[in-house]
PDB file of C-alpha atoms in Angstrom:
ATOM      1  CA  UNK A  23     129.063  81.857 128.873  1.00  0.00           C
ATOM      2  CA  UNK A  24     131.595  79.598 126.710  1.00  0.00           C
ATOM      3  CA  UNK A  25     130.723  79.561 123.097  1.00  0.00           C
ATOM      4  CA  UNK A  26     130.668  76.098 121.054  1.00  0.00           C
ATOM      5  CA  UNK A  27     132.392  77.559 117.368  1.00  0.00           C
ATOM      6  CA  UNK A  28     131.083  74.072 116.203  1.00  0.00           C
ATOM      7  CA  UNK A  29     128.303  75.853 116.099  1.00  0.00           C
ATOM      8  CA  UNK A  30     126.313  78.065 113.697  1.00  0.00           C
ATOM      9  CA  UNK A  31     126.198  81.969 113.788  1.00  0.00           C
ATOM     10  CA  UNK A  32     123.414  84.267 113.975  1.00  0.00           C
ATOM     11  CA  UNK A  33     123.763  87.487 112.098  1.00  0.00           C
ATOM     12  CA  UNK A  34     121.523  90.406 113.069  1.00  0.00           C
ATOM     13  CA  UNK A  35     121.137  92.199 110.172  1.00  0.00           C
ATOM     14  CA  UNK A  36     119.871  95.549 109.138  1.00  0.00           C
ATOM     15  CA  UNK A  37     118.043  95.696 105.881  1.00  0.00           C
ATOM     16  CA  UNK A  38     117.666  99.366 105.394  1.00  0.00           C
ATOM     17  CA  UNK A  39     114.186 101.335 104.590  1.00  0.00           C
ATOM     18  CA  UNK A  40     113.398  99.321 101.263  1.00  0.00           C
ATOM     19  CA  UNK A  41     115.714 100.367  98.686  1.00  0.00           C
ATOM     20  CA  UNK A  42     118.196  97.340  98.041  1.00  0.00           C
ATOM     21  CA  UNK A  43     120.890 100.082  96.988  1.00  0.00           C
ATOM     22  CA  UNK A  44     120.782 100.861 100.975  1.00  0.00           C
ATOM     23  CA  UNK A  45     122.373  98.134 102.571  1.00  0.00           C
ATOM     24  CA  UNK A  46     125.223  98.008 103.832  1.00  0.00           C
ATOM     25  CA  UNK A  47     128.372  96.139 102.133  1.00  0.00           C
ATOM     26  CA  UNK A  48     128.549  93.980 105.164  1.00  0.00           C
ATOM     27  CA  UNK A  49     124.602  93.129 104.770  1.00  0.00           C
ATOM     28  CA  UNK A  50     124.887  92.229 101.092  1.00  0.00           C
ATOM     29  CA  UNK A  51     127.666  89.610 101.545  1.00  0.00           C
ATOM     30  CA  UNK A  52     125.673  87.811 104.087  1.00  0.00           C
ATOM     31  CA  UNK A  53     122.832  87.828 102.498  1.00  0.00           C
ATOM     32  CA  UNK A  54     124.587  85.930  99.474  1.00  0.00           C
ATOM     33  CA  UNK A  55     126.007  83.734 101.698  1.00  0.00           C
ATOM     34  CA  UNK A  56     123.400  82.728 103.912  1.00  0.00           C
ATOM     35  CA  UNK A  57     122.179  79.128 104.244  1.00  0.00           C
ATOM     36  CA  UNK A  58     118.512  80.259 106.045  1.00  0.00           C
ATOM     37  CA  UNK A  59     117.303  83.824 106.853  1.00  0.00           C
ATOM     38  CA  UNK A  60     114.619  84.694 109.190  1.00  0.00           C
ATOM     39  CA  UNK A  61     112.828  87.706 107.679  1.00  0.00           C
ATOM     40  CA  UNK A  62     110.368  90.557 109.177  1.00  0.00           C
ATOM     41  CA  UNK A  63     106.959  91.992 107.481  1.00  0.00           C
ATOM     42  CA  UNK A  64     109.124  95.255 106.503  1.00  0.00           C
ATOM     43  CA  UNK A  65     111.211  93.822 104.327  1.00  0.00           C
ATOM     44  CA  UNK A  66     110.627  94.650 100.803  1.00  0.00           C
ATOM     45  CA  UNK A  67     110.785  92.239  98.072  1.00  0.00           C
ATOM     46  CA  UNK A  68     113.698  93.675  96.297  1.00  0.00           C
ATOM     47  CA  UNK A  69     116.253  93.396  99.509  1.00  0.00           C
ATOM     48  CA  UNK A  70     115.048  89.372  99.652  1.00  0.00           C
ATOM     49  CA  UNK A  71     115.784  89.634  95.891  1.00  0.00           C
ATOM     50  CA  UNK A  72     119.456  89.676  97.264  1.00  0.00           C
ATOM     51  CA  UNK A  73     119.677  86.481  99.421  1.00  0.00           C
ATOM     52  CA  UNK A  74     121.501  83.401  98.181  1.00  0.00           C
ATOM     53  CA  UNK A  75     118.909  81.515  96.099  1.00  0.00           C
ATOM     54  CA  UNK A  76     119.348  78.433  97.947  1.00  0.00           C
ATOM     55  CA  UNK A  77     118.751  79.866 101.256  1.00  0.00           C
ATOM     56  CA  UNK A  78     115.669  78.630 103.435  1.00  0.00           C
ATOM     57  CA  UNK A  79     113.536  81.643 103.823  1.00  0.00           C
ATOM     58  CA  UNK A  80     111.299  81.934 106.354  1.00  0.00           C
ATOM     59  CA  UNK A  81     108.810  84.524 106.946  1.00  0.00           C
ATOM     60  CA  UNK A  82     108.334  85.734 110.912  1.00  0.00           C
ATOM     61  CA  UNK A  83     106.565  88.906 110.580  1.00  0.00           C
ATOM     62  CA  UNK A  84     104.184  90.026 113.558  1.00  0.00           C
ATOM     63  CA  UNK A  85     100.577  90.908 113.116  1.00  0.00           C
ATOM     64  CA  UNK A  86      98.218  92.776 115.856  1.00  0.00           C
ATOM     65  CA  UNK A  87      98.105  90.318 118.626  1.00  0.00           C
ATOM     66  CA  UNK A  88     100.253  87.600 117.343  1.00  0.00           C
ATOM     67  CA  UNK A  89     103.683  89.517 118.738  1.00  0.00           C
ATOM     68  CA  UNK A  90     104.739  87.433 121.899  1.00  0.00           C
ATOM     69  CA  UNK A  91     103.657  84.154 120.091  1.00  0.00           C
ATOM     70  CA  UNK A  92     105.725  84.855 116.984  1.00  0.00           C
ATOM     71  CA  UNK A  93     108.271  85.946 119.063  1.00  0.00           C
ATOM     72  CA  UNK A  94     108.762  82.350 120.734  1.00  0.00           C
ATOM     73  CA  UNK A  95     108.649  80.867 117.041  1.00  0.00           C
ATOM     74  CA  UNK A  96     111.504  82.973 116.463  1.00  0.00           C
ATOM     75  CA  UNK A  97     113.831  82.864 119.186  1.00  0.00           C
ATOM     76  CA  UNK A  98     113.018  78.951 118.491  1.00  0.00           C
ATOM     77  CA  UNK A  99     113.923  78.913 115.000  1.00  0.00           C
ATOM     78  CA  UNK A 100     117.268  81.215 115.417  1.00  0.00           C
ATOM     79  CA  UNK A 101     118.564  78.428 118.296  1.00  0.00           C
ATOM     80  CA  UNK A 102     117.372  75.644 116.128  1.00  0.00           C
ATOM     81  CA  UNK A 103     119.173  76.678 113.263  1.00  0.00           C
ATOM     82  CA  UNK A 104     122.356  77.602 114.925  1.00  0.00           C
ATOM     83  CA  UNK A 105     122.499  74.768 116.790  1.00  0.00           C
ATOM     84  CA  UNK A 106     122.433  72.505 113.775  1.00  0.00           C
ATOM     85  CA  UNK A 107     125.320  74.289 112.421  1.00  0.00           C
ATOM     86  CA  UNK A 108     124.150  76.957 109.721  1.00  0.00           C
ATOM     87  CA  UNK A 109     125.099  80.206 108.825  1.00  0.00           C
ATOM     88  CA  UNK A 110     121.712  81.882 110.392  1.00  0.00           C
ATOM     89  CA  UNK A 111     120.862  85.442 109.102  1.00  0.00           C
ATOM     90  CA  UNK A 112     118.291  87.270 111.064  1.00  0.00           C
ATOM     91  CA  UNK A 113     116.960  90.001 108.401  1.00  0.00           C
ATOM     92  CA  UNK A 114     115.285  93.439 110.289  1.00  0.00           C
ATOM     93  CA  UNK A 115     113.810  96.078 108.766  1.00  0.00           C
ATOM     94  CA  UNK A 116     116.181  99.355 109.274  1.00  0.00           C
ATOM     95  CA  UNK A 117     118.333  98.387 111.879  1.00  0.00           C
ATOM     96  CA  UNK A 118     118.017  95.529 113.836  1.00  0.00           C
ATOM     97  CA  UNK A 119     118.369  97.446 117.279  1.00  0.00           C
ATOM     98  CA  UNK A 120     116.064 100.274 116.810  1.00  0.00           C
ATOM     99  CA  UNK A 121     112.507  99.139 117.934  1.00  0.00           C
ATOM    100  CA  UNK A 122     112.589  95.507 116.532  1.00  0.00           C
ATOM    101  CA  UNK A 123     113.415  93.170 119.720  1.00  0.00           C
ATOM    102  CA  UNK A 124     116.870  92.150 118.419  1.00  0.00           C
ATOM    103  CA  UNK A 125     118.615  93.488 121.765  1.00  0.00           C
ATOM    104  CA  UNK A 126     116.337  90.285 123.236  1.00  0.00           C
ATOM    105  CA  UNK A 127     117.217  88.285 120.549  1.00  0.00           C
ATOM    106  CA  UNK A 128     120.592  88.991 120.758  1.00  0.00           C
ATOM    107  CA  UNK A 129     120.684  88.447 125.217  1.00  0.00           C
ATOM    108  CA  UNK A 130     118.659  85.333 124.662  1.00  0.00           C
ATOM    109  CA  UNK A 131     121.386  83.539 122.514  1.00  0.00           C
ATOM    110  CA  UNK A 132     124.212  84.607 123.887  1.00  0.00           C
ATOM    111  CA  UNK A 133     122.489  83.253 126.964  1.00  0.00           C
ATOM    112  CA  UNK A 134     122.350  80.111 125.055  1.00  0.00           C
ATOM    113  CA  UNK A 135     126.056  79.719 123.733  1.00  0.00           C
ATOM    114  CA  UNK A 136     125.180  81.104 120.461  1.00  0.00           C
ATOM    115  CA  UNK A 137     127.750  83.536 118.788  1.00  0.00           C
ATOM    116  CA  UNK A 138     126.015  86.386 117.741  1.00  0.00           C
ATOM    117  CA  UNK A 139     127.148  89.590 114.628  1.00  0.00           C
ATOM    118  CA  UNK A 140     125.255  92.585 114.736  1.00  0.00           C
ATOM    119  CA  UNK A 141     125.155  93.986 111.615  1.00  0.00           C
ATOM    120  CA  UNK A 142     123.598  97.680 111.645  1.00  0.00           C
ATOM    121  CA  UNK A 143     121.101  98.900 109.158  1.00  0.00           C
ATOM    122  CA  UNK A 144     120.593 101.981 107.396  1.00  0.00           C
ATOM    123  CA  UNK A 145     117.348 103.495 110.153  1.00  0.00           C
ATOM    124  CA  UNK A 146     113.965 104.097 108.302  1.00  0.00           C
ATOM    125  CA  UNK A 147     114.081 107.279 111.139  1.00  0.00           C
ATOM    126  CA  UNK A 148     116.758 109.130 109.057  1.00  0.00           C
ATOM    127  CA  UNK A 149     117.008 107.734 105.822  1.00  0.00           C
ATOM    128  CA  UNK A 150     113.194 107.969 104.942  1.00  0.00           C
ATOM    129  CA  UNK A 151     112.802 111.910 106.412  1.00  0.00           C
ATOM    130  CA  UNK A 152     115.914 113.039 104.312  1.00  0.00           C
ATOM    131  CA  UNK A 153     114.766 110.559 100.592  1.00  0.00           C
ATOM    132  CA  UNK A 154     111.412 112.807 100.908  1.00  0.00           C
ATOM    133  CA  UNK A 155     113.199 116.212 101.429  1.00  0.00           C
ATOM    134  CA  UNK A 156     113.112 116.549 105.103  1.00  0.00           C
ATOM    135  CA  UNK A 157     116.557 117.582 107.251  1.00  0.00           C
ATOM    136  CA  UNK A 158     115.848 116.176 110.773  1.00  0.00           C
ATOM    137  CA  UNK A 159     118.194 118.910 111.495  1.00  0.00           C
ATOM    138  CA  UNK A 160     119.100 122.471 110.026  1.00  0.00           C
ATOM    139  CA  UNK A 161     120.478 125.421 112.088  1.00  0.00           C
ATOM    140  CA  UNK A 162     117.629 128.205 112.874  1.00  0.00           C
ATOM    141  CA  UNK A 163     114.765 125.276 112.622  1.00  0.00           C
ATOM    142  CA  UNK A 164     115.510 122.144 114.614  1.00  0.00           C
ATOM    143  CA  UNK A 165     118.160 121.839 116.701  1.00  0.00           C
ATOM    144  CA  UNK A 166     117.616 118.121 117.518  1.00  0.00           C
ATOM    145  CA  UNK A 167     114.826 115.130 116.856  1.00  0.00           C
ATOM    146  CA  UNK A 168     113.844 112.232 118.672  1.00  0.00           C
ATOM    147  CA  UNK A 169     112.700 108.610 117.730  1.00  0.00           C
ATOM    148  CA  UNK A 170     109.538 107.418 119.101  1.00  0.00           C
ATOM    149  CA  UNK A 171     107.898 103.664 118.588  1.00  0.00           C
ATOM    150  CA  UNK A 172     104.157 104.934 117.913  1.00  0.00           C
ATOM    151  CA  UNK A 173     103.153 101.004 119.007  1.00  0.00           C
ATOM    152  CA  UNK A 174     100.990 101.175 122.311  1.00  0.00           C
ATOM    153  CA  UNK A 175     101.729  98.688 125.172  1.00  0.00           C
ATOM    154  CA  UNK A 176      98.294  96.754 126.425  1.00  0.00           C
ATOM    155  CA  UNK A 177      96.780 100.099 124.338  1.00  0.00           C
ATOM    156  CA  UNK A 178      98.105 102.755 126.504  1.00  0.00           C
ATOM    157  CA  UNK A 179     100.259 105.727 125.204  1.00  0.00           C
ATOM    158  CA  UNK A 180     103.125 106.189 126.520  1.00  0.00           C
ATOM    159  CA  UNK A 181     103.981 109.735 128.457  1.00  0.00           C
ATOM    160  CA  UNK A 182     104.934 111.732 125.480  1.00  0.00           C
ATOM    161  CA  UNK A 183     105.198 114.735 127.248  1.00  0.00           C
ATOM    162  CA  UNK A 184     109.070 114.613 127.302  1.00  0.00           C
ATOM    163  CA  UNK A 185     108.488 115.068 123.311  1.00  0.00           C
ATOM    164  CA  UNK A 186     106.959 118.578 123.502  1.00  0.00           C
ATOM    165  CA  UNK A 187     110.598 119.432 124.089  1.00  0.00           C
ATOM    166  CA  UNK A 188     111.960 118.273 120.793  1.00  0.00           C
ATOM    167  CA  UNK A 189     112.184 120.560 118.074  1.00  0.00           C
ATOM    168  CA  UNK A 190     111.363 117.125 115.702  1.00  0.00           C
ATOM    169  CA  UNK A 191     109.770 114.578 116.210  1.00  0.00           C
ATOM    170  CA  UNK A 192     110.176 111.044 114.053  1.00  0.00           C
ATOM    171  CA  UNK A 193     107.255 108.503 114.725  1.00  0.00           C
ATOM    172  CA  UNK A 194     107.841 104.707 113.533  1.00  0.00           C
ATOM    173  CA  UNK A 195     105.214 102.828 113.069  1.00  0.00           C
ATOM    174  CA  UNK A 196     101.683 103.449 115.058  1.00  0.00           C
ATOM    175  CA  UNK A 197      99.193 104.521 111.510  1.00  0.00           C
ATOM    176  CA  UNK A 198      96.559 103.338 113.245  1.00  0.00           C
ATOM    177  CA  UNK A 199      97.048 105.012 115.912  1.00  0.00           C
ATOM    178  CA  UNK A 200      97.851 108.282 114.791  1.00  0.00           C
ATOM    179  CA  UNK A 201      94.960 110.487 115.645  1.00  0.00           C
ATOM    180  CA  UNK A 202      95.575 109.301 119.208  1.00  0.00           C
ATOM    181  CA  UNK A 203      98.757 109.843 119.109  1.00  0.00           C
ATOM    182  CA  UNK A 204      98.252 113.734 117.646  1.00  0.00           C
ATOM    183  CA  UNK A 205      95.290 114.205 120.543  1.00  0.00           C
ATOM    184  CA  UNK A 206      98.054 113.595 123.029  1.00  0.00           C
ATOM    185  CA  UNK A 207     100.622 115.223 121.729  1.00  0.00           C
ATOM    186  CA  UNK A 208      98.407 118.390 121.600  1.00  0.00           C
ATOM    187  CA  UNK A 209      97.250 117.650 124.600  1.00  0.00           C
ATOM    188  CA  UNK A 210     100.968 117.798 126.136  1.00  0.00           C
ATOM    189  CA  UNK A 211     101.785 120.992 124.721  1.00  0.00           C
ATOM    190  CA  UNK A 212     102.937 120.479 120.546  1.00  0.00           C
ATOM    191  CA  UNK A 213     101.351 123.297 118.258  1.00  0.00           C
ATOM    192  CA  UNK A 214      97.825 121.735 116.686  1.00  0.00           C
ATOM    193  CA  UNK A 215      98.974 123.801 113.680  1.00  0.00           C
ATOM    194  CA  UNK A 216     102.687 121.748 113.095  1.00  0.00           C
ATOM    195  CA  UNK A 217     103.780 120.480 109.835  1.00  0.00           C
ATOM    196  CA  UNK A 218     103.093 116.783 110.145  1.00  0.00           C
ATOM    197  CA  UNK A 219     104.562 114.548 107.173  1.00  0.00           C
ATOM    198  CA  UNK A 220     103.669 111.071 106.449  1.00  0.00           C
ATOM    199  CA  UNK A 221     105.964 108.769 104.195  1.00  0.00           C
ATOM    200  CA  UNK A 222     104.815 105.379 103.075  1.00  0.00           C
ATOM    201  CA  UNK A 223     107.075 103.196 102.129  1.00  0.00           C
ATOM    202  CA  UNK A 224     109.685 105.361 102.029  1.00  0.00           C
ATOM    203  CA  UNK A 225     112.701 104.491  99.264  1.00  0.00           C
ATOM    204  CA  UNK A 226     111.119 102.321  97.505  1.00  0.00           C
ATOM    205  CA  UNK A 227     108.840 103.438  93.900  1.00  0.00           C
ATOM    206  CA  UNK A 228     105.808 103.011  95.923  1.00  0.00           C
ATOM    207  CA  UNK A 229     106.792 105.866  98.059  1.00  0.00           C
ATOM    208  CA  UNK A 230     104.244 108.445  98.812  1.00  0.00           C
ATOM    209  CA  UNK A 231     104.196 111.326 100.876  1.00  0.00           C
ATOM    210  CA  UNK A 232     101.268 112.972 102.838  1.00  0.00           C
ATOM    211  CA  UNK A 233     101.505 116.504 104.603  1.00  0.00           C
ATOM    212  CA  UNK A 234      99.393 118.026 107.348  1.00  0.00           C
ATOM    213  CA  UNK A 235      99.029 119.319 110.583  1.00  0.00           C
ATOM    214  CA  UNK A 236      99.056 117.920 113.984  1.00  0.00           C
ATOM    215  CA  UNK A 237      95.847 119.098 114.221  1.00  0.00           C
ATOM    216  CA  UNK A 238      94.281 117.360 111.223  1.00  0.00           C
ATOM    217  CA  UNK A 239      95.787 114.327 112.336  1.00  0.00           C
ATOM    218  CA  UNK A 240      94.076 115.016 115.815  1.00  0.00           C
ATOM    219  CA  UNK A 241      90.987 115.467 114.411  1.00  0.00           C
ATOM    220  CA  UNK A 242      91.163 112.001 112.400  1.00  0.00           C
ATOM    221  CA  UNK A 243      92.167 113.694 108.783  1.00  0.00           C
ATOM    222  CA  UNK A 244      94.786 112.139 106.577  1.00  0.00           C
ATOM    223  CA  UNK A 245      94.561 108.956 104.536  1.00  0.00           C
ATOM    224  CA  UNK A 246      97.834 106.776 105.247  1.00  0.00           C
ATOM    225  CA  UNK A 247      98.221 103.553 104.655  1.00  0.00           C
ATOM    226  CA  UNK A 248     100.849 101.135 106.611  1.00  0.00           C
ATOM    227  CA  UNK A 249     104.303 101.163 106.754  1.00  0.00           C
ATOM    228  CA  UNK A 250     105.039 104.934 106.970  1.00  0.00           C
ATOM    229  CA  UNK A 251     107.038 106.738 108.944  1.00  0.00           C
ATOM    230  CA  UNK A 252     105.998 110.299 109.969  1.00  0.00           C
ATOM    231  CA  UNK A 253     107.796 113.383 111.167  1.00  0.00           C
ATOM    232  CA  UNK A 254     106.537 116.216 113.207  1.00  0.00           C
ATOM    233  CA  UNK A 255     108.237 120.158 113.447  1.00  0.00           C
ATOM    234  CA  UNK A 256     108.841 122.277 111.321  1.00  0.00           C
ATOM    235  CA  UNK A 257     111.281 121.401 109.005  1.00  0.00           C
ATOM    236  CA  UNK A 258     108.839 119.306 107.396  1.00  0.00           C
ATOM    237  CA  UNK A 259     107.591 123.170 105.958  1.00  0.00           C
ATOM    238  CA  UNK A 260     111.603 122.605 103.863  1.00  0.00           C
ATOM    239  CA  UNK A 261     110.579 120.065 101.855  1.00  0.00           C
ATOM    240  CA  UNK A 262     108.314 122.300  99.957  1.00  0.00           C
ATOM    241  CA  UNK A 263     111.970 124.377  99.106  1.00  0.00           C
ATOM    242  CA  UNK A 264     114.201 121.466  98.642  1.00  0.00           C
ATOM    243  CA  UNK A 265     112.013 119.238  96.186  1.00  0.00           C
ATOM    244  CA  UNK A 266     109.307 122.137  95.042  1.00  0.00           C
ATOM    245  CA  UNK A 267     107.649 120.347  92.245  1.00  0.00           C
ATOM    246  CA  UNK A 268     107.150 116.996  94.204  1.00  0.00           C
ATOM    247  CA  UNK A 269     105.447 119.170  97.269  1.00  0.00           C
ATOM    248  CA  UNK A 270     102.975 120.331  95.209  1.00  0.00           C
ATOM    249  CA  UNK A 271     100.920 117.666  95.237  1.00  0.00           C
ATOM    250  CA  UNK A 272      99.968 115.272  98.555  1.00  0.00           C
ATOM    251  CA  UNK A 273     100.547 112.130  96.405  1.00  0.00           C
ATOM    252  CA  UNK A 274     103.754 111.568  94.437  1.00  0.00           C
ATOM    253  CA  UNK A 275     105.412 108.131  93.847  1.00  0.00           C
ATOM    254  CA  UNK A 276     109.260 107.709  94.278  1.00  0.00           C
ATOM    255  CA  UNK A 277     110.825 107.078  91.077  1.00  0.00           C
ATOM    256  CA  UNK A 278     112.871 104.110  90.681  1.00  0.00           C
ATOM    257  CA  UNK A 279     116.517 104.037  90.675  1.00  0.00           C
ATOM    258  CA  UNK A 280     118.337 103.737  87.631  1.00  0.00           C
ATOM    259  CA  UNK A 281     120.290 100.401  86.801  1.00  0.00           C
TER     260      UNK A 281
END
């Protein structure tokens, strides 16, 4: 497919966990430069604190059964944009290619003429475990992790029995559906007595962090609120050795950076 350069650009663009001290050089300058940015619902405030004060902003996060239609009003909006010639900077939550659609952005304009930057992002699947205190990795406890999307297609669960195999497990998104989730990863073969850690909004000075089992969780324990990310295995039992006086209590805010 030929490419019109009198055209705009779309920039896919990772915006990190939270913390506007996470993105990436790259991510900053277009961010300042942009002339409108598409944004999603996990983007905190202080990253669209960043963008080029003349910028159009415009909001395109998803809510429970709104997905595929907001989806349309996006890939609309990118081609509009582009199409009339402006810098376009489509602004993801982590990275733009881990569980957010923007490989189908990305096909669909490029199937359209439309030059396309992918910009990656700092991944709420590492950066949040290791901000709270827990390695994904360290020799004698996990020798690997895997990333699962904890959203359900048409309400099914996926097969998660190729994640008994794991030593950790990272699980974006799915709160609600957490307890499920634990059931059915017991139910597969994980340990109902695993360290389970829950981190909302991880990075950012709302951050709080909520440990228990996979069990609990099972059993429909644990108070989390929306967006978290959660890990599974033991290495969450490190945290409680590498920040000591944070993991003794369930609830403990993330102190902000300093200027």
């Amino acid at each position: 497919m030929m490419r019109d350069r009198s055209r705009g650009k779309v920039y896919l663009v990772g915006a990190g966990p939270g913390d506007p001290e996470l993105l990436t050089l790259r991510a900053l300058r277009l961010l300042k430069r942009a002339e409108v940015v598409l944004y999603d619902r996990l983007v905190s405030p202080a990253v669209l604190e960043q963008v080029n004060p003349r910028a159009q902003l415009v909001y395109v996060g998803k809510e429970l059964g709104e997905q595929d239609r907001v989806q349309e009003f996006i890939l609309h909006q990118l081609l509009h944009h582009a199409r009339s010639g402006k810098k376009v900077v489509r602004l993801k939550g982590g990275d733009p290619l881990v569980y957010g659609r923007g490989g189908e952005e990305w096909l669909f304009l490029t199937e359209k003429g439309i030059e396309v930057e992918v910009v990656p992002g700092v991944s709420s699947a590492l950066a949040v475990p290791a901000l709270a205190g827990i390695p994904l990795t360290m020799r004698g406890v996990s020798g690997g992790f895997a990333v699962l999307s904890g959203h359900t297609q048409g309400g099914r669960l996926p097969d998660l029995t190729p994640y008994t195999r794991v030593d950790t497990l990272v699980v974006l998104m799915g709160i609600k559906e957490r307890s499920r989730i634990a059931q059915e990863l017991v139910r597969v073969g994980r340990r109902p007595e695993e360290p389970v850690a829950f981190i909302e909004r991880g990075s950012t000075p709302q951050e709080r962090v909520v440990v228990s089992t996979l069990g609990e969780v099972a059993a429909g324990g644990s108070e989390v609120q929306p967006p978290a990310v959660w890990v599974i295995g033991e290495v969450v039992r490190i945290r409680a050795r590498l920040k000591p006086l944070e993991a003794s209590t369930a609830l403990e805010p993330r102190p902000a950076l300093s200027p």
